[in-house]
Coordinates of C-alpha atoms and ligand atoms in Angstrom, one line a residue:
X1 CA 0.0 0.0 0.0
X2 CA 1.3 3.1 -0.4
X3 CA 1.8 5.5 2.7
X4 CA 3.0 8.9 3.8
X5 CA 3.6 9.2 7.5
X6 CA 4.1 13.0 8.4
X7 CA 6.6 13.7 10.6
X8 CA 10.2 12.0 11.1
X9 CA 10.7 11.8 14.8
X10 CA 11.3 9.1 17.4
X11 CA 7.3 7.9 16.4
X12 CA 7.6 8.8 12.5
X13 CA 10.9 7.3 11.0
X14 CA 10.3 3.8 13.3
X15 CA 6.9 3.8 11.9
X16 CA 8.2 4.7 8.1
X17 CA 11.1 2.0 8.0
X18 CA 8.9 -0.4 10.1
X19 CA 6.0 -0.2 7.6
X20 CA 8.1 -0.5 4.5
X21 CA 10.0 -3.4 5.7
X22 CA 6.6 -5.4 5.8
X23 CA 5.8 -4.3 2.3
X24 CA 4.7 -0.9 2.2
X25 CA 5.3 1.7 -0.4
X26 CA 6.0 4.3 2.2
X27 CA 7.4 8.0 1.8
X28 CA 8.0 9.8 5.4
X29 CA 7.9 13.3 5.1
X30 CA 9.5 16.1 7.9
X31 CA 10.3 19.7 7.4
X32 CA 13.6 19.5 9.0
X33 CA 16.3 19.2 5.8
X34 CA 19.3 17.4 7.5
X35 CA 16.7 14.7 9.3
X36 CA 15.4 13.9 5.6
X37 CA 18.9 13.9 4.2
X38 CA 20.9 11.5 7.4
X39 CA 17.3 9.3 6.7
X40 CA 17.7 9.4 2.8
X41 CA 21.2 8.3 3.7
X42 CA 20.2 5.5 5.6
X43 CA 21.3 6.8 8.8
X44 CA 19.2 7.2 11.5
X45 CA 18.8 10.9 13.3
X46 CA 18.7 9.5 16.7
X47 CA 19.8 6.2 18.4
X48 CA 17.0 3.2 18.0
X49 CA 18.2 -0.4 18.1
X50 CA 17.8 -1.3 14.7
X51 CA 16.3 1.1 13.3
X52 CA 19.3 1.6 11.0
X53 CA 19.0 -1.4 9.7
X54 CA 15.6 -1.1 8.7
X55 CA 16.2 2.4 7.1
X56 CA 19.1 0.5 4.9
X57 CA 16.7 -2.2 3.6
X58 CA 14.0 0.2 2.9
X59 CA 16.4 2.2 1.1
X60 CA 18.1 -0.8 -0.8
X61 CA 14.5 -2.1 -1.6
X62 CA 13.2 1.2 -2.6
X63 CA 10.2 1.7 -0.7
X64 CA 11.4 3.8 1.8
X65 CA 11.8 7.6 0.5
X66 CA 12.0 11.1 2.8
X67 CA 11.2 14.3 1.3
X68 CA 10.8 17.9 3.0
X69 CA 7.8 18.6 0.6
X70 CA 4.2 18.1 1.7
X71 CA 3.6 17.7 -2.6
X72 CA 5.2 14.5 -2.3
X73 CA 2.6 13.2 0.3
X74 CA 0.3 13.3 -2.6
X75 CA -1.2 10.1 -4.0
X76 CA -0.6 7.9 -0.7
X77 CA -3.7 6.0 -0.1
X78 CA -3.3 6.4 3.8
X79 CA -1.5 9.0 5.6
X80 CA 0.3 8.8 8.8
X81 CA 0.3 11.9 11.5
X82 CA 3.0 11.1 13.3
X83 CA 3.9 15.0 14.4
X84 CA 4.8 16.3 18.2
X85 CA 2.3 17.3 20.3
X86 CA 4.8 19.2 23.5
X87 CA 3.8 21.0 26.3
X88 CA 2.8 24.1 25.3
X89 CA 4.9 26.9 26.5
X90 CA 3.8 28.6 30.4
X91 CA 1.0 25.9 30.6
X92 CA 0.2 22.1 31.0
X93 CA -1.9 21.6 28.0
X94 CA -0.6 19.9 24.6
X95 CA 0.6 22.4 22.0
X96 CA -1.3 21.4 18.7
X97 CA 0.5 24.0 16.5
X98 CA 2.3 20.9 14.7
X99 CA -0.7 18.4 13.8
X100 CA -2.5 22.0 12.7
X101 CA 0.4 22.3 10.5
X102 CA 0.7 19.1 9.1
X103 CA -3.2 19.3 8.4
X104 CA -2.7 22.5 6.3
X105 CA -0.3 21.3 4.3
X106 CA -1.9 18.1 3.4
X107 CA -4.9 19.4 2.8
X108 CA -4.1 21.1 -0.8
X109 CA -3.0 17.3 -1.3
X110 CA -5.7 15.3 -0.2
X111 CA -7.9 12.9 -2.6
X112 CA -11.3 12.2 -1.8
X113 CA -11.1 8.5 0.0
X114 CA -7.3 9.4 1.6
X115 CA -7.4 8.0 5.1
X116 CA -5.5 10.3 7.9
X117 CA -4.5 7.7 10.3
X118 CA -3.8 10.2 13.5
X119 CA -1.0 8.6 15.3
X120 CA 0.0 11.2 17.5
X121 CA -0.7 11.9 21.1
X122 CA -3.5 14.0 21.1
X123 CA -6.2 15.7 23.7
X124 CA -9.6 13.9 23.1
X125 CA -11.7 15.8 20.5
X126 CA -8.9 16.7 18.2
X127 CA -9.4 13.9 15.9
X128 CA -13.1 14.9 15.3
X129 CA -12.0 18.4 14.8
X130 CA -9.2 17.6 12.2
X131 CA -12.2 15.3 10.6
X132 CA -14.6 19.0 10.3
X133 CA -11.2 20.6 9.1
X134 CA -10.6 18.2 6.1
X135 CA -14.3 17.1 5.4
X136 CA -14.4 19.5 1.9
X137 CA -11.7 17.3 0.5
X138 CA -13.5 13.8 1.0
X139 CA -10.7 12.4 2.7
X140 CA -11.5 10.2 6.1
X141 CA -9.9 10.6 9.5
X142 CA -9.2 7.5 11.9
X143 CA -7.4 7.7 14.9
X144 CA -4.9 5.0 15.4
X145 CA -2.6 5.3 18.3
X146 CA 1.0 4.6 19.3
X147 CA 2.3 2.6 22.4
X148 CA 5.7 2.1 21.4
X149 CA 8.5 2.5 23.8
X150 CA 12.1 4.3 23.1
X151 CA 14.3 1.8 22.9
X152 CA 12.2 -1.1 22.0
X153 CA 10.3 0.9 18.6
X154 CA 11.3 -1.2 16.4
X155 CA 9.7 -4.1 17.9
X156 CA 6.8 -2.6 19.3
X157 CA 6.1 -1.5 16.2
X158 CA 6.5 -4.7 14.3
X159 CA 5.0 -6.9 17.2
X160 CA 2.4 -4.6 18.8
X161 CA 0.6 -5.8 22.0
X162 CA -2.9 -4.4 20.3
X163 CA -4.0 -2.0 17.3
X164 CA -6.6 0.8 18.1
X165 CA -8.4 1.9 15.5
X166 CA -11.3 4.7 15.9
X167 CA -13.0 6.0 13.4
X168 CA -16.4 7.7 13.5
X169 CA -19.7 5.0 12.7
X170 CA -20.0 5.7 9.1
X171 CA -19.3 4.5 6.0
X172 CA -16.3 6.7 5.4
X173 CA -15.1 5.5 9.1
X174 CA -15.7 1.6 8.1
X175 CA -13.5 2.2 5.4
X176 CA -11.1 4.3 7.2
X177 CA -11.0 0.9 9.5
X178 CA -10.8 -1.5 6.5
X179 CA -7.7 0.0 5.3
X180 CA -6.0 -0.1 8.2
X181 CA -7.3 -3.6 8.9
X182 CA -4.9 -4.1 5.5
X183 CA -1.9 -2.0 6.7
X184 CA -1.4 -4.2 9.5
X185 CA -2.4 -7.8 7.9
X186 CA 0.2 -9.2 8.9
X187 CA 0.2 -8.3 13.0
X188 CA -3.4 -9.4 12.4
X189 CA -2.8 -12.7 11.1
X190 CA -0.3 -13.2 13.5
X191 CA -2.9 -12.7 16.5
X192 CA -2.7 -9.1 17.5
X193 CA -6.1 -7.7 18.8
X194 CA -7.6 -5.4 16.7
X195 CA -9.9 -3.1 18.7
X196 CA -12.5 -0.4 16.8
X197 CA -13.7 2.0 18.8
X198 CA -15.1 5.5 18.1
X199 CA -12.3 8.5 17.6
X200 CA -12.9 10.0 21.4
X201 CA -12.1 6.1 22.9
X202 CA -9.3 5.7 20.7
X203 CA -7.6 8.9 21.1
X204 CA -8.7 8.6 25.5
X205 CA -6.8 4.7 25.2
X206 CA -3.3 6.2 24.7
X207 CA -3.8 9.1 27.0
X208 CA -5.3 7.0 29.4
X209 CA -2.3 4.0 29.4
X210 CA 0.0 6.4 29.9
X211 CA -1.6 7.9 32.7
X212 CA -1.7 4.1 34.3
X213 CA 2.0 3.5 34.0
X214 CA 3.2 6.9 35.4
X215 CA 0.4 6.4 38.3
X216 CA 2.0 2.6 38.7
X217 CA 5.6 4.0 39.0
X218 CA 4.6 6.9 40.8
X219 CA 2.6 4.4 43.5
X220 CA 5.7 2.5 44.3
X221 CA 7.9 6.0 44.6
X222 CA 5.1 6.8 47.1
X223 CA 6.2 3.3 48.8
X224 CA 9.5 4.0 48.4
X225 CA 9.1 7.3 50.6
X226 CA 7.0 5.3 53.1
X227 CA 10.5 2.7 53.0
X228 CA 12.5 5.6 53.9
X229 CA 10.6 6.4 56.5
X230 CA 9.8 2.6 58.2
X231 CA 13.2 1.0 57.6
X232 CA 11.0 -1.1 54.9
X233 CA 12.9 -2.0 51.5
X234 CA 10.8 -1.3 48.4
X235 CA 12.5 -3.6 46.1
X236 CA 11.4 -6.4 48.5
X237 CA 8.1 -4.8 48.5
X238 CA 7.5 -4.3 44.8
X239 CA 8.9 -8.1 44.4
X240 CA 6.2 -9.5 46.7
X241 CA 3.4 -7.2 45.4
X242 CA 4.2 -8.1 41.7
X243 CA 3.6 -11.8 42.1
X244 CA -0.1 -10.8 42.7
X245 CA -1.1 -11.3 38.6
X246 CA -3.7 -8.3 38.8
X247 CA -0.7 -5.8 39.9
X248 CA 2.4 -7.2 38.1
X249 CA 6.0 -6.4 38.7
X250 CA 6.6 -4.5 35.7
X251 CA 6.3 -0.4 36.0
X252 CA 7.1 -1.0 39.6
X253 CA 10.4 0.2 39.6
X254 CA 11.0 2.6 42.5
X255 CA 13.8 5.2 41.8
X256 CA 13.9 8.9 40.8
X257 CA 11.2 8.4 38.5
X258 CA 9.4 8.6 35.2
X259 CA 11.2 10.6 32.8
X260 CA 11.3 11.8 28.4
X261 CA 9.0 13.3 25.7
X262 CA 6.0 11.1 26.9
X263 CA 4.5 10.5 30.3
X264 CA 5.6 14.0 31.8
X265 CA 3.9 15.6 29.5
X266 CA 1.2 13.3 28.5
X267 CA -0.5 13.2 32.2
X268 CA 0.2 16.8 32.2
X269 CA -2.0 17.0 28.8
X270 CA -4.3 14.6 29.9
X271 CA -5.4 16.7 33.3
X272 CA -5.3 19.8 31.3
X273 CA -8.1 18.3 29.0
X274 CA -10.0 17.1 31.7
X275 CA -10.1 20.3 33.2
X276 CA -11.4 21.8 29.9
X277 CA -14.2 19.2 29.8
X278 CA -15.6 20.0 33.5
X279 CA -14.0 17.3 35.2
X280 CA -10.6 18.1 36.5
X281 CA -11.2 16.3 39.6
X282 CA -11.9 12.7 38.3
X283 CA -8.1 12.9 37.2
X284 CA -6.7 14.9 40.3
X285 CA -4.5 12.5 41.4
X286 CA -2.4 13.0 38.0
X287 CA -1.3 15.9 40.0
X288 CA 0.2 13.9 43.1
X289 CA 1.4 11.3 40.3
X290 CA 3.5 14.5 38.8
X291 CA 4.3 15.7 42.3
X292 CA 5.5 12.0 44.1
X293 CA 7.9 11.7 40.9
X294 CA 9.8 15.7 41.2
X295 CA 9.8 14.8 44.4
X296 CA 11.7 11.5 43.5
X297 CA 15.2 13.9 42.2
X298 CA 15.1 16.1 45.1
X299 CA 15.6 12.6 47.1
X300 CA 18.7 12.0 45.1
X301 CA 19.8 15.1 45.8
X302 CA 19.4 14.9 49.1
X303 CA 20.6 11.1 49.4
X304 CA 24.1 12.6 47.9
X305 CA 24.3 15.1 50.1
X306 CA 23.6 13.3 53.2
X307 CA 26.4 10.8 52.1
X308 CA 29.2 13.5 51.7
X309 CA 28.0 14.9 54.9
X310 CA 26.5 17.8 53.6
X311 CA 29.4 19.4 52.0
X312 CA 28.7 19.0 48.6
X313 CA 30.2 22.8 47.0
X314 CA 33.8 21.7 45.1
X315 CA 33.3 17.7 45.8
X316 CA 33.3 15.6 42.2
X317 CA 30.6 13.8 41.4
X318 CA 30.0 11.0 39.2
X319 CA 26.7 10.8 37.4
X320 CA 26.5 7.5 35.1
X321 CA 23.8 8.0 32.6
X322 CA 22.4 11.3 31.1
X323 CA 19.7 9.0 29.2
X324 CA 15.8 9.0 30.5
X325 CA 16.3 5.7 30.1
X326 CA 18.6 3.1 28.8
X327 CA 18.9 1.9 25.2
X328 CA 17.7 5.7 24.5
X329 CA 19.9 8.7 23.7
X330 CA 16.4 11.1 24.6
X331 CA 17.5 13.2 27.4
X332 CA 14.1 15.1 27.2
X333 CA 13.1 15.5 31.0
X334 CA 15.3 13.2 32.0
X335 CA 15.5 12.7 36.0
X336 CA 18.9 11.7 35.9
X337 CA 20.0 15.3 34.0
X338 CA 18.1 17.2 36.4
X339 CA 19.9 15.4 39.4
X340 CA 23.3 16.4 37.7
X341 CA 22.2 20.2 37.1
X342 CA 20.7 20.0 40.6
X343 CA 24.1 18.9 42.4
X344 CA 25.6 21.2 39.6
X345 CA 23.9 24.3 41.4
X346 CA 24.8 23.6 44.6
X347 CA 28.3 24.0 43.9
X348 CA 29.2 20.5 43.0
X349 CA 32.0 19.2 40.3
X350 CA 29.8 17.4 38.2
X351 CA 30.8 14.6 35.4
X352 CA 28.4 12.7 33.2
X353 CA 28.9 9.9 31.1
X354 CA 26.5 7.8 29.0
X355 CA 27.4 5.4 26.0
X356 CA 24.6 7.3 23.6
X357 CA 23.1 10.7 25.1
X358 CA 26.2 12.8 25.7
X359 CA 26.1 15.2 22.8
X360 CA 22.7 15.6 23.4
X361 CA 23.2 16.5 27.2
X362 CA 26.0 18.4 26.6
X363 CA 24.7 20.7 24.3
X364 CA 21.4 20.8 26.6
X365 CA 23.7 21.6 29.6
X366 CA 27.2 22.9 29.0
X367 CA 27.2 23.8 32.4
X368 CA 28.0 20.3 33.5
X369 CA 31.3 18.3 33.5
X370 CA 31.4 15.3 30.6
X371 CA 33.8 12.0 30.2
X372 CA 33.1 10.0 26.9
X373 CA 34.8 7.3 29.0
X374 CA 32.8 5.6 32.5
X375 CA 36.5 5.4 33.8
X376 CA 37.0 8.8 33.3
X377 CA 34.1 10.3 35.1
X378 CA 34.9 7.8 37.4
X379 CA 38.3 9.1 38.3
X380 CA 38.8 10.3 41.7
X381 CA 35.0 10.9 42.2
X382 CA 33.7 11.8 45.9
X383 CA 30.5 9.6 45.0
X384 CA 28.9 8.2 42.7
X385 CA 25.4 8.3 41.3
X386 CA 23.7 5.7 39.3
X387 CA 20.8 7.7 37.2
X388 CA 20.6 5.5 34.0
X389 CA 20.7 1.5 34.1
X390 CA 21.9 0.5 31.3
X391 CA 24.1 -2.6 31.2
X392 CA 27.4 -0.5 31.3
X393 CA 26.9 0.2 35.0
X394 CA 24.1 -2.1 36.3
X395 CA 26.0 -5.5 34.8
X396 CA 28.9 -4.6 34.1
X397 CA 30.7 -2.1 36.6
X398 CA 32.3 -4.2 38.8
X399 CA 32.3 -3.0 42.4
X400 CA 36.5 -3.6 43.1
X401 CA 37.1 -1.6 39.3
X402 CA 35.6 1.5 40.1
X403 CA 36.9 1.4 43.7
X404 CA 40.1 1.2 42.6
X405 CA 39.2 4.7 40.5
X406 CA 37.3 7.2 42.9
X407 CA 38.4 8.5 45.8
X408 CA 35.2 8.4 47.7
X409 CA 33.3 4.9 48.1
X410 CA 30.1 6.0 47.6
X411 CA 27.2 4.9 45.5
X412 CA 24.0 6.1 44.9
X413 CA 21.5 3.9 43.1
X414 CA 19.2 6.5 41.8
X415 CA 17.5 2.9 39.5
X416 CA 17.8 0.4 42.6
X417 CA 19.6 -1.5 39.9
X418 CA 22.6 -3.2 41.2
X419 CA 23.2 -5.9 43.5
X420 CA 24.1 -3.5 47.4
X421 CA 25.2 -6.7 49.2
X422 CA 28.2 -7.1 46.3
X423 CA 28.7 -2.9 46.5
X424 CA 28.6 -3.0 50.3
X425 CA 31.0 -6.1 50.6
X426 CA 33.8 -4.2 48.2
X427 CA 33.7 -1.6 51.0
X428 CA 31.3 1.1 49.4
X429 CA 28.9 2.7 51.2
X430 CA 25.5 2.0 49.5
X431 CA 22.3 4.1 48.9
X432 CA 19.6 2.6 46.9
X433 CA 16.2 4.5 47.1
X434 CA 13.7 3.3 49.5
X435 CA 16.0 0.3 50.2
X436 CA 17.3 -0.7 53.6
Ligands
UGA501 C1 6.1 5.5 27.2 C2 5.1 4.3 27.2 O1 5.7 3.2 27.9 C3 4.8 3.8 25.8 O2 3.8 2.8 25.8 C4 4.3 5.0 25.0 O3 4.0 4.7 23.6 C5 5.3 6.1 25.0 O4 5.6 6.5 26.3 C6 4.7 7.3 24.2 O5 3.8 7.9 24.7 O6 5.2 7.5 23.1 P1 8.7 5.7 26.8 O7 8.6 7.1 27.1 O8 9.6 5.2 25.7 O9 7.3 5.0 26.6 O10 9.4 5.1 28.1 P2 9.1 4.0 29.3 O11 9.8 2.7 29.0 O12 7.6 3.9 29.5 O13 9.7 4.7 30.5 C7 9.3 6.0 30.9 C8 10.1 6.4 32.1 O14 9.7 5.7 33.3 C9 11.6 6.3 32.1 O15 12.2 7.4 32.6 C10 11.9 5.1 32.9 O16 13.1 5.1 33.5 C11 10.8 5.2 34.0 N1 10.4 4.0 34.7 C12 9.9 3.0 34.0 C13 10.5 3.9 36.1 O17 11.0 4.8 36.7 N2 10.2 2.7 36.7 C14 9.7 1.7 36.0 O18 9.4 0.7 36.7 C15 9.5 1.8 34.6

């Protein structure tokens, strides 16, 4: 089938090189020139396990194109909207200004029976309002949203856990859902659940999951406060609550919290819509979700401080990670960051180190200290904080190795992530957070 999908980011390009390499005739479009040119060239703009290799194979097999030029969206049976939806500047609500953009300049484009397949993260009510917007032009809007995690895009995008589909209950909409249906035959065939639903429910599913999983982690941050408090150890805690099959043990990962370009925002969106609709209090407890994970950094902070006795101005620090998460080089509220310009600001000598997001946090924050090399920021350190678990420091830092680098034997787990018996027994003093 052939495809546009508008907008190149972290959701876009995965969806453009996923949906050409099962077959798809697929053209991404972005207005940023060098993004279109590094994705032209088969390089990807950002770091996504193999999404590289996907953007080569759809180049070598031709049906993978970029272009800056809305013209070339033309002709594309279905059309992707795959744009940013931030936080719009001095408020909580989600700025539009990009899907609105990417609607104006399809429209001129637009073919009676084109399907917009909304995949951004979007207040509910905007899909039936792009559908008024584009109605002259006799194309359809669905809403079909995205639950794909940085990191694991690829994948998720190839092997979803579900499709959503919404579409208003008409014949235009049935259509809408038809074609889809075909776009992803093959996830179908292979078992996915495909779920129809009208636009408001599709467009409330994503808005409402990611409200879930930033509730979930912010629920065991609350436990991990309670930990601190009692002597309790959260780890323990989570562990025993996640063999009970209706809670789970995933998302309950107590640390300094839920960070990057989605849940922050999204829960901050998804209140601000509430509000608008008359029912800000049937979603207040987003605001204590927001509130228990800021809270989460400032308990780092403190955590560092209390180790080094409270003298923290001219002592060097080592941060490993700069990452909102591993396997990501996103550092877009990342917790980890804003623990390093925290300890930054109160005097500190701060060094960073990640394997993928240091250009990135170094042009964010040139205020901060960076070492390409873990050794390096490790050298002669006071303490050390763990922000970021990837395998470089949860697996493979060995607790003798780096004490034979700082000067200070102290670790912070800011991700609960390593093993504090092993830490404890190489003579470091051990922090975790809301762990005895
Ligand atoms: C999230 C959702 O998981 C996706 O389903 C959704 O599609 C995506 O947002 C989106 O809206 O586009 P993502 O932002 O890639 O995906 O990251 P997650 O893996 O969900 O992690 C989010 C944050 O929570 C990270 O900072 C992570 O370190 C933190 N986290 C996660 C915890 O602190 N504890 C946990 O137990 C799990």
């Amino acid at each position: 089938m052939r495809m546009s999908v508008i907008g190149c980011g972290y959701l876009g390009a995965v969806h453009a090189a996923a949906m050409a390499s099962i077959g798809h005739d697929v053209i991404g479009i972005d207005v940023d020139e060098r993004k279109v040119a590094a994705l032209n060239a088969g390089s990807a703009p950002f770091f996504e396990p193999q999404l590289t290799e996907l953007l080569t194979e759809g180049r070598e097999s031709g049906r993978l194109r970029f272009s800056d030029r809305m013209a070339d969206a033309a002709g594309a049976q279905v059309h992707f909207l795959a744009v940013g939806t931030p936080q719009i500047p001095g408020g909580h609500a989600a700025d539009l200004r990009y899907v609105d953009a990417a609607i104006d300049g399809l429209l001129p484009h637009l073919r009676p029976g084109d399907v917009i397949a909304g995949k951004s993260t979007v207040p509910v009510g905007t899909a039936a309002r792009l559908a008024t917007r584009v109605a002259d032009s006799g194309a359809t809007v669905v809403w079909n949203p995205e639950f794909l995690r940085e990191g694991w895009a690829v994948h998720d995008t190839l092997t979803p856990d579900r499709l959503v589909v919404g579409a208003e209950p008409d014949a235009a909409g049935e259509r809408g859902v038809a074609v889809l249906r075909e776009v992803y035959a093959a996830a179908v065939e292979a078992g996915t659940p495909f779920l129809v639903t009208d636009l408001a429910t599709a467009e409330l599913v994503k808005g409402a999951a990611n409200a879930f999983l930033a509730t979930k982690i912010s629920f065991i941050n609350a436990m991990a406060e309670i930990a601190d408090a009692s002597g309790a150890d959260v780890a323990l805690l989570a562990d025993a609550l996640g063999h009970d099959s209706r809670i789970g043990r995933r998302y309950l990962g107590a640390g300094i919290g839920f960070g990057g370009g989605c849940l922050p925002k999204d829960i901050r969106a998804f209140a601000a819509r509430a509000e608008e609709l008359g029912r800000g209090e049937a979603v207040g407890f987003l605001h204590e979700v927001d509130a228990i994970n800021l809270r989460r950094r400032e308990r780092a902070v403190q955590l560092v401080v209390d180790a080094l006795g409270g003298l923290v101005f001219g002592r060097r620090i080592a941060v490993l990670g700069a990452a909102f998460k591993p396997f990501s080089d996103d550092i877009r509220d990342s917790p980890g960051l804003d623990v390093a310009v925290r300890l930054r600001g109160l005097g500190a000598d701060v060094v960073v180190t990640d394997p993928a997001a240091l250009d990135n946090a170094a042009a964010a924050h040139p205020q901060l200290g960076y070492a390409r090399d873990r050794n390096d920021a490790l050298r002669e350190a006071d303490a050390v904080v763990i922000v970021t678990e990837w395998d470089e420091y949860r697996r493979d830092l060995s607790p003798a190795h780096a004490g034979g680098l700082v000067r200070g034997r102290i670790i912070i787990d800011g991700r609960n992530c390593l093993d504090a018996a092993a830490w404890r027994a190489a003579g470091w003093q051990y922090h975790g957070m809301g762990r005895r």
